[in-house]
PDB file of C-alpha atoms and ligand atoms in Angstrom:
ATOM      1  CA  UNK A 170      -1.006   2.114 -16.186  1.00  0.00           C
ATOM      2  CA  UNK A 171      -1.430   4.509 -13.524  1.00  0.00           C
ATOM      3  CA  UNK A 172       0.724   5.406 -10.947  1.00  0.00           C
ATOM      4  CA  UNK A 173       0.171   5.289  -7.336  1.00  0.00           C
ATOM      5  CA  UNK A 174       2.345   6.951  -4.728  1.00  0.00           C
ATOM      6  CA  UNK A 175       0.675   6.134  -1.116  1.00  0.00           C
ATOM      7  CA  UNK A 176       1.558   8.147   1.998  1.00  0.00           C
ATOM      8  CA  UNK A 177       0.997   5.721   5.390  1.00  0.00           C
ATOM      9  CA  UNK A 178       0.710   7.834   8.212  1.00  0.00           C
ATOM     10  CA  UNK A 179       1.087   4.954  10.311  1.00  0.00           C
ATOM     11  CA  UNK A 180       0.369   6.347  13.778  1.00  0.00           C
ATOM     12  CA  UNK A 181       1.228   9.753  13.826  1.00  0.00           C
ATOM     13  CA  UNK A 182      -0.424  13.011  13.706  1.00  0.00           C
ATOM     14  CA  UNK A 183      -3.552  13.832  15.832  1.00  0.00           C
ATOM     15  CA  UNK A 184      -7.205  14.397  13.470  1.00  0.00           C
ATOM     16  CA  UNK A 185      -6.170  18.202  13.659  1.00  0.00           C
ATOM     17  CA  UNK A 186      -2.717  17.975  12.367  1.00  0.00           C
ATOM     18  CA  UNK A 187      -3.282  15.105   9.594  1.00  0.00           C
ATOM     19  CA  UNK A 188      -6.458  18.342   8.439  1.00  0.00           C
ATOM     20  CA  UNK A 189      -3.636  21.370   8.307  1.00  0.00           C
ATOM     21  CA  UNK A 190      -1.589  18.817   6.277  1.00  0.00           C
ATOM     22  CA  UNK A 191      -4.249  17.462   4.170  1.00  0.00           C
ATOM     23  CA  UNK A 192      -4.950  21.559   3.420  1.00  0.00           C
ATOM     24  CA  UNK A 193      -1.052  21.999   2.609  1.00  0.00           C
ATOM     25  CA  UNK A 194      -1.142  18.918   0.641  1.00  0.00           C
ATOM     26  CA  UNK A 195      -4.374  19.627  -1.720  1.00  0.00           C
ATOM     27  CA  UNK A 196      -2.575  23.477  -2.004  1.00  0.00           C
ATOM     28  CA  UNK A 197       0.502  22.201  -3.439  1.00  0.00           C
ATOM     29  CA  UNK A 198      -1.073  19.555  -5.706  1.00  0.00           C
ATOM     30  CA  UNK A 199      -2.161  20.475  -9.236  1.00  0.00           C
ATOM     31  CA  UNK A 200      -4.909  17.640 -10.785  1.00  0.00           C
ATOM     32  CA  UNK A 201      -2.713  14.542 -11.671  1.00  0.00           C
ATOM     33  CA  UNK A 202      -4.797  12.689 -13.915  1.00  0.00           C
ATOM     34  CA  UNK A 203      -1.811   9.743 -14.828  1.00  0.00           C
ATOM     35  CA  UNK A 204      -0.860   9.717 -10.627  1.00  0.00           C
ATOM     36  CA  UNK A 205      -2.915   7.963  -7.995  1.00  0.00           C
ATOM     37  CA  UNK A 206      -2.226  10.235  -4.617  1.00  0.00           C
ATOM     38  CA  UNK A 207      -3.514   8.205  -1.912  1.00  0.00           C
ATOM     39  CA  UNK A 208      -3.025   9.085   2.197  1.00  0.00           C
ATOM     40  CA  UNK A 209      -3.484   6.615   4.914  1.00  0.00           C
ATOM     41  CA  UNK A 210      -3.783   8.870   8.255  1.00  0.00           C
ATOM     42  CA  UNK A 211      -5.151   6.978  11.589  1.00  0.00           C
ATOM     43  CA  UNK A 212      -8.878   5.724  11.272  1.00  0.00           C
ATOM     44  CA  UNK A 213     -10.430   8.500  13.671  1.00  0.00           C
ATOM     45  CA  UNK A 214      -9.062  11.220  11.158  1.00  0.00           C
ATOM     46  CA  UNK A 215     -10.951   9.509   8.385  1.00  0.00           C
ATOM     47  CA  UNK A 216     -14.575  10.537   8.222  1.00  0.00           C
ATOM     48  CA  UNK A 217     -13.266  14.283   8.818  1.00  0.00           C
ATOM     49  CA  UNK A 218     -10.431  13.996   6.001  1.00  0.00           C
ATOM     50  CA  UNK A 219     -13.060  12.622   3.686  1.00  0.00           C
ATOM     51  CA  UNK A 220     -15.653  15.729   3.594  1.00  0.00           C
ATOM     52  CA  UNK A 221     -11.969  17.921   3.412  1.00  0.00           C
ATOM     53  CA  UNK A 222      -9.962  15.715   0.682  1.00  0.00           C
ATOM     54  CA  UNK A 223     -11.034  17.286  -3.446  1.00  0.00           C
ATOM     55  CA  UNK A 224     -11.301  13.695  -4.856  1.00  0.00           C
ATOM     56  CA  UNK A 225     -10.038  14.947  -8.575  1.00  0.00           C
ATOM     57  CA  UNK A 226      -6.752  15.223  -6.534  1.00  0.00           C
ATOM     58  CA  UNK A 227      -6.093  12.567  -4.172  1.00  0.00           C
ATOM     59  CA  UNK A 228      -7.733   9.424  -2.458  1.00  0.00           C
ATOM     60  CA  UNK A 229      -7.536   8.420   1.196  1.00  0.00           C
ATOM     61  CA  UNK A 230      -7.234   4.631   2.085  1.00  0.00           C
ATOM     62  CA  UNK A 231      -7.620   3.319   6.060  1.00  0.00           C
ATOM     63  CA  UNK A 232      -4.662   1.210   7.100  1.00  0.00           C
ATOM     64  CA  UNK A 233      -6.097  -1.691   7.850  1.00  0.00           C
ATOM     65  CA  UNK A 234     -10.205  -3.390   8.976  1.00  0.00           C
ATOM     66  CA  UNK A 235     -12.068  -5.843   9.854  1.00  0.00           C
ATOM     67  CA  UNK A 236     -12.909  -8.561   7.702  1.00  0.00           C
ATOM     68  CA  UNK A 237     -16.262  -9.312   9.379  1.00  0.00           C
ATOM     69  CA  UNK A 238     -18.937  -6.125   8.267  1.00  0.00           C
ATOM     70  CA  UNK A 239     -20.756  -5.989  11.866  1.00  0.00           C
ATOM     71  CA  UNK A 240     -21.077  -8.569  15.182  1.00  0.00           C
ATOM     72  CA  UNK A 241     -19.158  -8.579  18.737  1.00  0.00           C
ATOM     73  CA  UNK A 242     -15.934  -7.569  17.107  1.00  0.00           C
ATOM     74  CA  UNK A 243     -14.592  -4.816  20.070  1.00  0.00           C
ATOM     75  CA  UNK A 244     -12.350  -2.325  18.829  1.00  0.00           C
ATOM     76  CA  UNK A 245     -12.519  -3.073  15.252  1.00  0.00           C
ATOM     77  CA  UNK A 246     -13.703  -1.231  12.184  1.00  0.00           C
ATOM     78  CA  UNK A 247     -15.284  -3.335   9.306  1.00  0.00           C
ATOM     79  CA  UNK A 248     -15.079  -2.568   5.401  1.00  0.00           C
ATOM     80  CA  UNK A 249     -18.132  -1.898   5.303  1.00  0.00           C
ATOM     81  CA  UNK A 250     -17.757   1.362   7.467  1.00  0.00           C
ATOM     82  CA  UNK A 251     -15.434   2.627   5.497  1.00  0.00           C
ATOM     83  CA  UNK A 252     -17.434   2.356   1.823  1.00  0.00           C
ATOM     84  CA  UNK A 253     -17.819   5.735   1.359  1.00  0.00           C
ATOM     85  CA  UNK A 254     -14.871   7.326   3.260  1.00  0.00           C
ATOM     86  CA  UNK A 255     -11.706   5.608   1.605  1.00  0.00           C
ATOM     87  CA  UNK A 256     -11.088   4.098  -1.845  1.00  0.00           C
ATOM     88  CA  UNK A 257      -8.562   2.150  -0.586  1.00  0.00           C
ATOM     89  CA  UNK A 258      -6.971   0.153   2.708  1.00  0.00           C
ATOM     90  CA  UNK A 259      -3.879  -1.141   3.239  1.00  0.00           C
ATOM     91  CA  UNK A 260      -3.731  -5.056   3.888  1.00  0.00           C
ATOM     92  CA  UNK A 261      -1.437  -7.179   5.608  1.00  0.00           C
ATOM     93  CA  UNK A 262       1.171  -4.391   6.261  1.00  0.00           C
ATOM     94  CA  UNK A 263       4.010  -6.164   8.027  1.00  0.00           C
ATOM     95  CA  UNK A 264       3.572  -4.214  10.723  1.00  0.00           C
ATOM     96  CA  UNK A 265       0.380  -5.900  11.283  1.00  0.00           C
ATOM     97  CA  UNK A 266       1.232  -9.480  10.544  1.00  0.00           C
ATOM     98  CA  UNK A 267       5.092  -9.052  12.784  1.00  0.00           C
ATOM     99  CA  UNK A 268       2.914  -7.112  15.783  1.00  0.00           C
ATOM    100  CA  UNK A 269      -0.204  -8.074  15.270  1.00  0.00           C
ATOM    101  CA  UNK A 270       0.276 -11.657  14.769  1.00  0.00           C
ATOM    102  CA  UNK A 271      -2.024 -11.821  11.501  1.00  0.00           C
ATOM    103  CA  UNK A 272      -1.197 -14.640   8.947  1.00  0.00           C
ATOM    104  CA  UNK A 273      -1.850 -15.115   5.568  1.00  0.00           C
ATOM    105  CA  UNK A 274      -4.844 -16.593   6.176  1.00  0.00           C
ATOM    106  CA  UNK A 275      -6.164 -13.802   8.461  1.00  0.00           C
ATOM    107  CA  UNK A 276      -5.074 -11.001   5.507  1.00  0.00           C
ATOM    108  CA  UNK A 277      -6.857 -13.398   2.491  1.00  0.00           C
ATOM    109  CA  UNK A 278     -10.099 -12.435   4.494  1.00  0.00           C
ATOM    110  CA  UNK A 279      -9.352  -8.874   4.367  1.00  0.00           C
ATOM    111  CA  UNK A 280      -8.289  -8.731   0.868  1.00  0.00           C
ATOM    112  CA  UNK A 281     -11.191 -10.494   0.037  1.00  0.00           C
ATOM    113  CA  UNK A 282     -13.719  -8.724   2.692  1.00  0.00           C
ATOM    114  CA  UNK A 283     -12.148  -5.110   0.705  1.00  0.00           C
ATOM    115  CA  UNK A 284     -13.164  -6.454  -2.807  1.00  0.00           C
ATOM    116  CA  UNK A 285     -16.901  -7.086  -1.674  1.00  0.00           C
ATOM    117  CA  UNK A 286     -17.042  -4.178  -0.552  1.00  0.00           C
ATOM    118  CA  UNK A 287     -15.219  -2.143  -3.362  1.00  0.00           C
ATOM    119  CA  UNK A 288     -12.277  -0.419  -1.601  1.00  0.00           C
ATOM    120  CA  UNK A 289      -9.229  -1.368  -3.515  1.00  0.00           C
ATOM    121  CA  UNK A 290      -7.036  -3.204  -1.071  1.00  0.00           C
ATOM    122  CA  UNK A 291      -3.223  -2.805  -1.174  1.00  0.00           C
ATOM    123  CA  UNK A 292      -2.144  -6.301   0.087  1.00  0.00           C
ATOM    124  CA  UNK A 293       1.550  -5.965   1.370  1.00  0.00           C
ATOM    125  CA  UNK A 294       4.195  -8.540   1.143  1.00  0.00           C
ATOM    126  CA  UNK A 295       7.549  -9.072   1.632  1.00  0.00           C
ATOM    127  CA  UNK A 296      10.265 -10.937   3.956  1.00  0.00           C
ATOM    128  CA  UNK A 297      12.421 -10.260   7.324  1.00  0.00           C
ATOM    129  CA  UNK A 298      15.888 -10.065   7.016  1.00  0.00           C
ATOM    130  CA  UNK A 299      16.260 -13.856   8.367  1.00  0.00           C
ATOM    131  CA  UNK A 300      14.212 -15.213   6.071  1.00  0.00           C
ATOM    132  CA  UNK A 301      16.077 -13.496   3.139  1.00  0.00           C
ATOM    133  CA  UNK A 302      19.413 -14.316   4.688  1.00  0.00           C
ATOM    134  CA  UNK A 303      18.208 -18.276   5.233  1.00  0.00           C
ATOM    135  CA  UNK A 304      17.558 -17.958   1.418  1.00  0.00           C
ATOM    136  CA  UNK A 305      13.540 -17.645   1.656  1.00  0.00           C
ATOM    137  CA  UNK A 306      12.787 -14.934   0.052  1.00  0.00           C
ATOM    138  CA  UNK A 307      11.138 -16.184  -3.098  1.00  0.00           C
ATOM    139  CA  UNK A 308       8.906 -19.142  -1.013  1.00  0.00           C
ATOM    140  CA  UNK A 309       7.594 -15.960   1.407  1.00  0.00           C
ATOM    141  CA  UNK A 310       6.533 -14.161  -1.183  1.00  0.00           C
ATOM    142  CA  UNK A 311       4.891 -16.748  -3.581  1.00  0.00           C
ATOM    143  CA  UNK A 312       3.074 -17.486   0.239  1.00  0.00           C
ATOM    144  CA  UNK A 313       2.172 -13.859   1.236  1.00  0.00           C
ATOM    145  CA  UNK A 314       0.853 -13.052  -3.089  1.00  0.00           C
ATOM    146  CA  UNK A 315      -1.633 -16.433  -3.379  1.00  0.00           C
ATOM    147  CA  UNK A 316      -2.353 -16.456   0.163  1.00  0.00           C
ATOM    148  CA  UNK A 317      -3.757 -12.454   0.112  1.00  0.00           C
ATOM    149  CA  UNK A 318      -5.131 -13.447  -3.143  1.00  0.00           C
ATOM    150  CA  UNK A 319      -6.825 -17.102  -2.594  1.00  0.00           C
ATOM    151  CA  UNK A 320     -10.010 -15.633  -1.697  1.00  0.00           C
ATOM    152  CA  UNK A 321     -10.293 -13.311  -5.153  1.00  0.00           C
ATOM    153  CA  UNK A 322     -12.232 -14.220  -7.758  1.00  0.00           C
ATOM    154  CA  UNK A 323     -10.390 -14.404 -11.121  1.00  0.00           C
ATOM    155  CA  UNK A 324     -12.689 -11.664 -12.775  1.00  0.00           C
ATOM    156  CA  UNK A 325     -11.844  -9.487  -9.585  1.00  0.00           C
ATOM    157  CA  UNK A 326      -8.148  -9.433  -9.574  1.00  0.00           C
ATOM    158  CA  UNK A 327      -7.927  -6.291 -11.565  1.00  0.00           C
ATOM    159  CA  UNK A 328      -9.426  -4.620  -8.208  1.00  0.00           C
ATOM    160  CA  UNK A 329      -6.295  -5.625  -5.985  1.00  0.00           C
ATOM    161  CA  UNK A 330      -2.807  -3.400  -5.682  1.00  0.00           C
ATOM    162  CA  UNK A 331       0.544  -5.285  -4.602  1.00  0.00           C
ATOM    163  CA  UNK A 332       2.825  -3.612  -2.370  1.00  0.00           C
ATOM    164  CA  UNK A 333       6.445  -5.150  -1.821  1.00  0.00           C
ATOM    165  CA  UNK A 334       7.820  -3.866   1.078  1.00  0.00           C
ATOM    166  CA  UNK A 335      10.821  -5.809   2.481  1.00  0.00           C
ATOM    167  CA  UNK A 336      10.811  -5.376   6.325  1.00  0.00           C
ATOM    168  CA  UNK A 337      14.330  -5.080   6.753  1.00  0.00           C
ATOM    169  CA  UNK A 338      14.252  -2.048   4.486  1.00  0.00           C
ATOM    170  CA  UNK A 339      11.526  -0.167   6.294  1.00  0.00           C
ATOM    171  CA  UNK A 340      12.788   2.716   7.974  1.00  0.00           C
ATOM    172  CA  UNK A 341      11.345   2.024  11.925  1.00  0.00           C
ATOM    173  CA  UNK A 342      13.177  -1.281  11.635  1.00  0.00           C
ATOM    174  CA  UNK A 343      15.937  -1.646  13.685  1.00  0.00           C
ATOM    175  CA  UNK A 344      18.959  -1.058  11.671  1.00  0.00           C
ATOM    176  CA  UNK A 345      16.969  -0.538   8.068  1.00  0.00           C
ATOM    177  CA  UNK A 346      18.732  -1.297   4.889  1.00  0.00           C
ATOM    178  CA  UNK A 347      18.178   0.649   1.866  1.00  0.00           C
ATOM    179  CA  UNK A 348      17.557  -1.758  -0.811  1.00  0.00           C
ATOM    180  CA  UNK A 349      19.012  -1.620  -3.955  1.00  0.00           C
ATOM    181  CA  UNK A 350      16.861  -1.195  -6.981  1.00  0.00           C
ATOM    182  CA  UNK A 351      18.097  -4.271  -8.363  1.00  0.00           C
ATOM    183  CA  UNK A 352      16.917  -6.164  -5.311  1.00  0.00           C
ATOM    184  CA  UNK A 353      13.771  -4.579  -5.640  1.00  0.00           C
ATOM    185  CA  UNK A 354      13.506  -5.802  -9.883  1.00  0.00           C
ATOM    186  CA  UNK A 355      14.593  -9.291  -9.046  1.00  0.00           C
ATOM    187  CA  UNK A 356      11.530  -9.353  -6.065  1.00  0.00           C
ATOM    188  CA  UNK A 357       9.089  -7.580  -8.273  1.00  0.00           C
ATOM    189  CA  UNK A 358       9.711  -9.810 -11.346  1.00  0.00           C
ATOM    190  CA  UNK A 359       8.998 -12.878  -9.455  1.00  0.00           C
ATOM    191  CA  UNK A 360       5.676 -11.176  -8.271  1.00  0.00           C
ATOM    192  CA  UNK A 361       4.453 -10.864 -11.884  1.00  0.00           C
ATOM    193  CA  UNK A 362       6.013 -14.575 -12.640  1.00  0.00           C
ATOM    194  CA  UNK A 363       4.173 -16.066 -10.054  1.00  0.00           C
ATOM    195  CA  UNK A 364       1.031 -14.108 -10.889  1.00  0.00           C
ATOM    196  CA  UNK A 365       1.355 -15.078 -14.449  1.00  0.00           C
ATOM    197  CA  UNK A 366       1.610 -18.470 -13.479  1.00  0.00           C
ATOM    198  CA  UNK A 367      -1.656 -18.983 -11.589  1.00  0.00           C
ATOM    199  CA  UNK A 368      -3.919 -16.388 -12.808  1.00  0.00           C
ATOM    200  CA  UNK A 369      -2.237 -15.573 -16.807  1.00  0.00           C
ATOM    201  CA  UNK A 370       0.414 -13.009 -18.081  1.00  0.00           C
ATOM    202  CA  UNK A 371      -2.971 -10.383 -18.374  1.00  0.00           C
ATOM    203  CA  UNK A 372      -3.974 -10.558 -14.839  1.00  0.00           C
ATOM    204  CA  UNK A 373       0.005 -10.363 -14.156  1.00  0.00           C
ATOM    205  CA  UNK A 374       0.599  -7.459 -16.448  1.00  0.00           C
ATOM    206  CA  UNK A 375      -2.336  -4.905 -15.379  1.00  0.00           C
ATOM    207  CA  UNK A 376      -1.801  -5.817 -11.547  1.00  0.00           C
ATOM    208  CA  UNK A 377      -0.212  -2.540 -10.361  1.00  0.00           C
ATOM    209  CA  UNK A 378       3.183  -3.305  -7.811  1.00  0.00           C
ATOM    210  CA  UNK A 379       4.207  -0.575  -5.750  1.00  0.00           C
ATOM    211  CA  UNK A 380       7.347  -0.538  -3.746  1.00  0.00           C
ATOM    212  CA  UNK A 381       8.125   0.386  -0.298  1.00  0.00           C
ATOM    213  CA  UNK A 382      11.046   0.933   2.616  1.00  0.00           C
ATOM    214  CA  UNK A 383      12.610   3.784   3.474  1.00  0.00           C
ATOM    215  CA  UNK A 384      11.477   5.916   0.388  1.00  0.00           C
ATOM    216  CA  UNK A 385      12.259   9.860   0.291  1.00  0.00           C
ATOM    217  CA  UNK A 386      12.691  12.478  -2.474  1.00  0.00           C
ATOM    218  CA  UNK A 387      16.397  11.056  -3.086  1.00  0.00           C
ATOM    219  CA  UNK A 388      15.905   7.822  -4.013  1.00  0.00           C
ATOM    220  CA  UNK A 389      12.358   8.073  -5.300  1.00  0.00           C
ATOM    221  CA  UNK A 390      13.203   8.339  -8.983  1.00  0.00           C
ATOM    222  CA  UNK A 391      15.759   5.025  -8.566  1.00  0.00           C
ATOM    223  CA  UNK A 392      12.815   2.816  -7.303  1.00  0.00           C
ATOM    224  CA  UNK A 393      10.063   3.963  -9.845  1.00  0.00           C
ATOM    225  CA  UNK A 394      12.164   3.414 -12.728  1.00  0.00           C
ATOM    226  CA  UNK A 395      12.687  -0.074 -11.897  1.00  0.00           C
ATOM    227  CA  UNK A 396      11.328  -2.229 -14.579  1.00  0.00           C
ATOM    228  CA  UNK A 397       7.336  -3.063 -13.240  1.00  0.00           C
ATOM    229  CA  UNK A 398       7.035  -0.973 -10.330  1.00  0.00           C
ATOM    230  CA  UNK A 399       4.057   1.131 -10.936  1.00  0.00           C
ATOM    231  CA  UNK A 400       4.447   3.480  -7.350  1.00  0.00           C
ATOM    232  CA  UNK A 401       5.559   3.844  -3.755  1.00  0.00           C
ATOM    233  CA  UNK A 402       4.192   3.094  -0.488  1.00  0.00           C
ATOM    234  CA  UNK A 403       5.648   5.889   1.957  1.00  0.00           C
ATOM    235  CA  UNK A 404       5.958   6.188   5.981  1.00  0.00           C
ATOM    236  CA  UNK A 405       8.298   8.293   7.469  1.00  0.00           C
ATOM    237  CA  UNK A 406       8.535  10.690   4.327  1.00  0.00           C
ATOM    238  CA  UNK A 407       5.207  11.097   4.027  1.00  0.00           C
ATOM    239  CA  UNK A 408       5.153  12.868   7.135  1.00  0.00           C
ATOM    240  CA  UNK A 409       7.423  15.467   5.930  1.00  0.00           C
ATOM    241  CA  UNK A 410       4.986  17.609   3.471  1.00  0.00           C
ATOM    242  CA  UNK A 411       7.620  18.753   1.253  1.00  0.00           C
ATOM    243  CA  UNK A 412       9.225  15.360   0.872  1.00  0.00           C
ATOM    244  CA  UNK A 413       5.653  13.766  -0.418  1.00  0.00           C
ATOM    245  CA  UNK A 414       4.869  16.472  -2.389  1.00  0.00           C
ATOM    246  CA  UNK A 415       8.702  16.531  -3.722  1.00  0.00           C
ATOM    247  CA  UNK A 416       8.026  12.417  -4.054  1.00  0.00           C
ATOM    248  CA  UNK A 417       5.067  12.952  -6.145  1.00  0.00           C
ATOM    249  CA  UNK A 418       6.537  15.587  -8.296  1.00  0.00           C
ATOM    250  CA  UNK A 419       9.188  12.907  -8.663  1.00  0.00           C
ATOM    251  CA  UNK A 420       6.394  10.244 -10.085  1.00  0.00           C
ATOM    252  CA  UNK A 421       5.172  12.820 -12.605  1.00  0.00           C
ATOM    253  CA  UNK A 422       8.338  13.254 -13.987  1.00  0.00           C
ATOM    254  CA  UNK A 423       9.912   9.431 -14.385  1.00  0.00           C
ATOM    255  CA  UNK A 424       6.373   8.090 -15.554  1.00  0.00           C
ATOM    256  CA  UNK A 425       5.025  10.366 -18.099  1.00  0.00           C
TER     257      UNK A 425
HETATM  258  P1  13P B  85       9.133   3.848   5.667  1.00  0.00           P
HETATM  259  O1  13P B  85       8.928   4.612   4.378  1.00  0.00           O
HETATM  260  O2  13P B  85       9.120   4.723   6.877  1.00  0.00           O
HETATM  261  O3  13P B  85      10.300   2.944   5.581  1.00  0.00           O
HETATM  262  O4  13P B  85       7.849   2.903   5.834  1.00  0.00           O
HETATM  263  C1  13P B  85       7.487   2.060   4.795  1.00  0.00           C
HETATM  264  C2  13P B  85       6.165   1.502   5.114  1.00  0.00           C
HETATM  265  O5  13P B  85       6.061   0.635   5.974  1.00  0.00           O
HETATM  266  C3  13P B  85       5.009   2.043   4.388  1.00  0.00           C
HETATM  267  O6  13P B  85       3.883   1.251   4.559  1.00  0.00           O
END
């Protein structure tokens, strides 16, 4: 299976400094064929970024849209403006369903509205630190996975990338805890259980996992050597060029 390491920009840079660093970026990079790079930068640098990006060595994805493809929707941006632009879009980031307010049943829409419209969506799970210190870790999870994925035909599931990102280990959280990589095996173990469970140990097996929360060059190797993670979701390091670059580096190395 591939590997996928995915730089979320989050909201940061302006169109003209997410183009210098795309420029830096596709300098450093040699053609990967066995790693996915993938960048998220803020929707408005999209359609620029996507006549700059060399496709044989990256991908850009949009960090979140619309369900709905057109209608009175102010201030949103539908899938189906961004066929052509991204190959991917982050779903259900927990930054969207904690200050947003969108629910599982809100993200199944997206995840499903991506698939019609083949972008690969990266549907993100994972739980606060109260629910994993009230013991909820595994229900949250089970929720988040078949709730993102009710709307997915079986046939279609091979189209769909899991993220697990725990939000008390992502790094603008108040107080951010690294976590271990055991935490992280036990978490993405019950992702392929539960997928195994409802949709067979095939679907389970070729559905790529990434990890994120607080990723950087250190600890990079640590988390994609962990048993089933196939690559990292990044924020604040992928800000720093020589950190994602270092990162990806990193991904060659552990995964051929
Ligand atoms: P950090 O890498 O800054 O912790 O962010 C993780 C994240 O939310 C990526 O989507």
């Amino acid at each position: 299976m591939k590997t996928y390491i995915v730089g979320n920009f989050k909201l940061n840079f302006t169109v003209g400094e997410a183009s210098i660093y795309l420029h830096k970026l596709l300098k450093a990079l040699p053609v990967y064929r066995d790693v996915d790079v993938v960048i998220a930068p803020s929707t408005v640098a999209l359609q620029p970024l996507s006549l700059q990006v060399d496709r044989h060595k990256m991908k850009l994805a949009a960090q979140n849209a619309f369900y709905r493809d057109y209608g009175a929707y102010t201030g949103e941006t539908s899938f189906s403006q961004l066929r052509g632009l991204v190959d991917y879009v982050i779903v259900g980031h927990s930054e969207r369903r904690h200050i947003f307010g969108e629910d599982d049943k809100f993200v199944q829409k997206k995840v499903a509205a991506a698939v019609r419209n083949k972008i690969t969506p990266i549907l993100c799970i994972g739980e606060t630190e109260s629910e994993r210190s009230f013991g909820e870790t595994a229900d949250v999870i089970r929720d988040q996975l078949l709730g993102g994925l009710a709307d997915v035909a079986d046939d279609e599931l091979d189209k769909v990338i899991v993220a697990y990102e725990p939000v008390w280990a992502i790094s603008s959280t108040k107080a951010a805890k690294l976590a271990t990589p055991d935490e992280v095996s036990e978490v993405v173990k019950l992702i392929r259980k539960t997928l195994g469970e409802t949709y067979g140990n095939d679907a389970a097996e070729k559905m790529p996992v990434l990890f994120g929360g607080s990723v950087n060059s250190s600890n990079a190797g640590a988390y994609l050597t962990v048993p089933g993670v196939n690559g990292l979701l990044i924020g604040g390091s992928s800000l720093i060029l020589n950190e994602f670059v270092d990162i990806i580096e990193t991904a060659k190395r552990v995964k051929s």
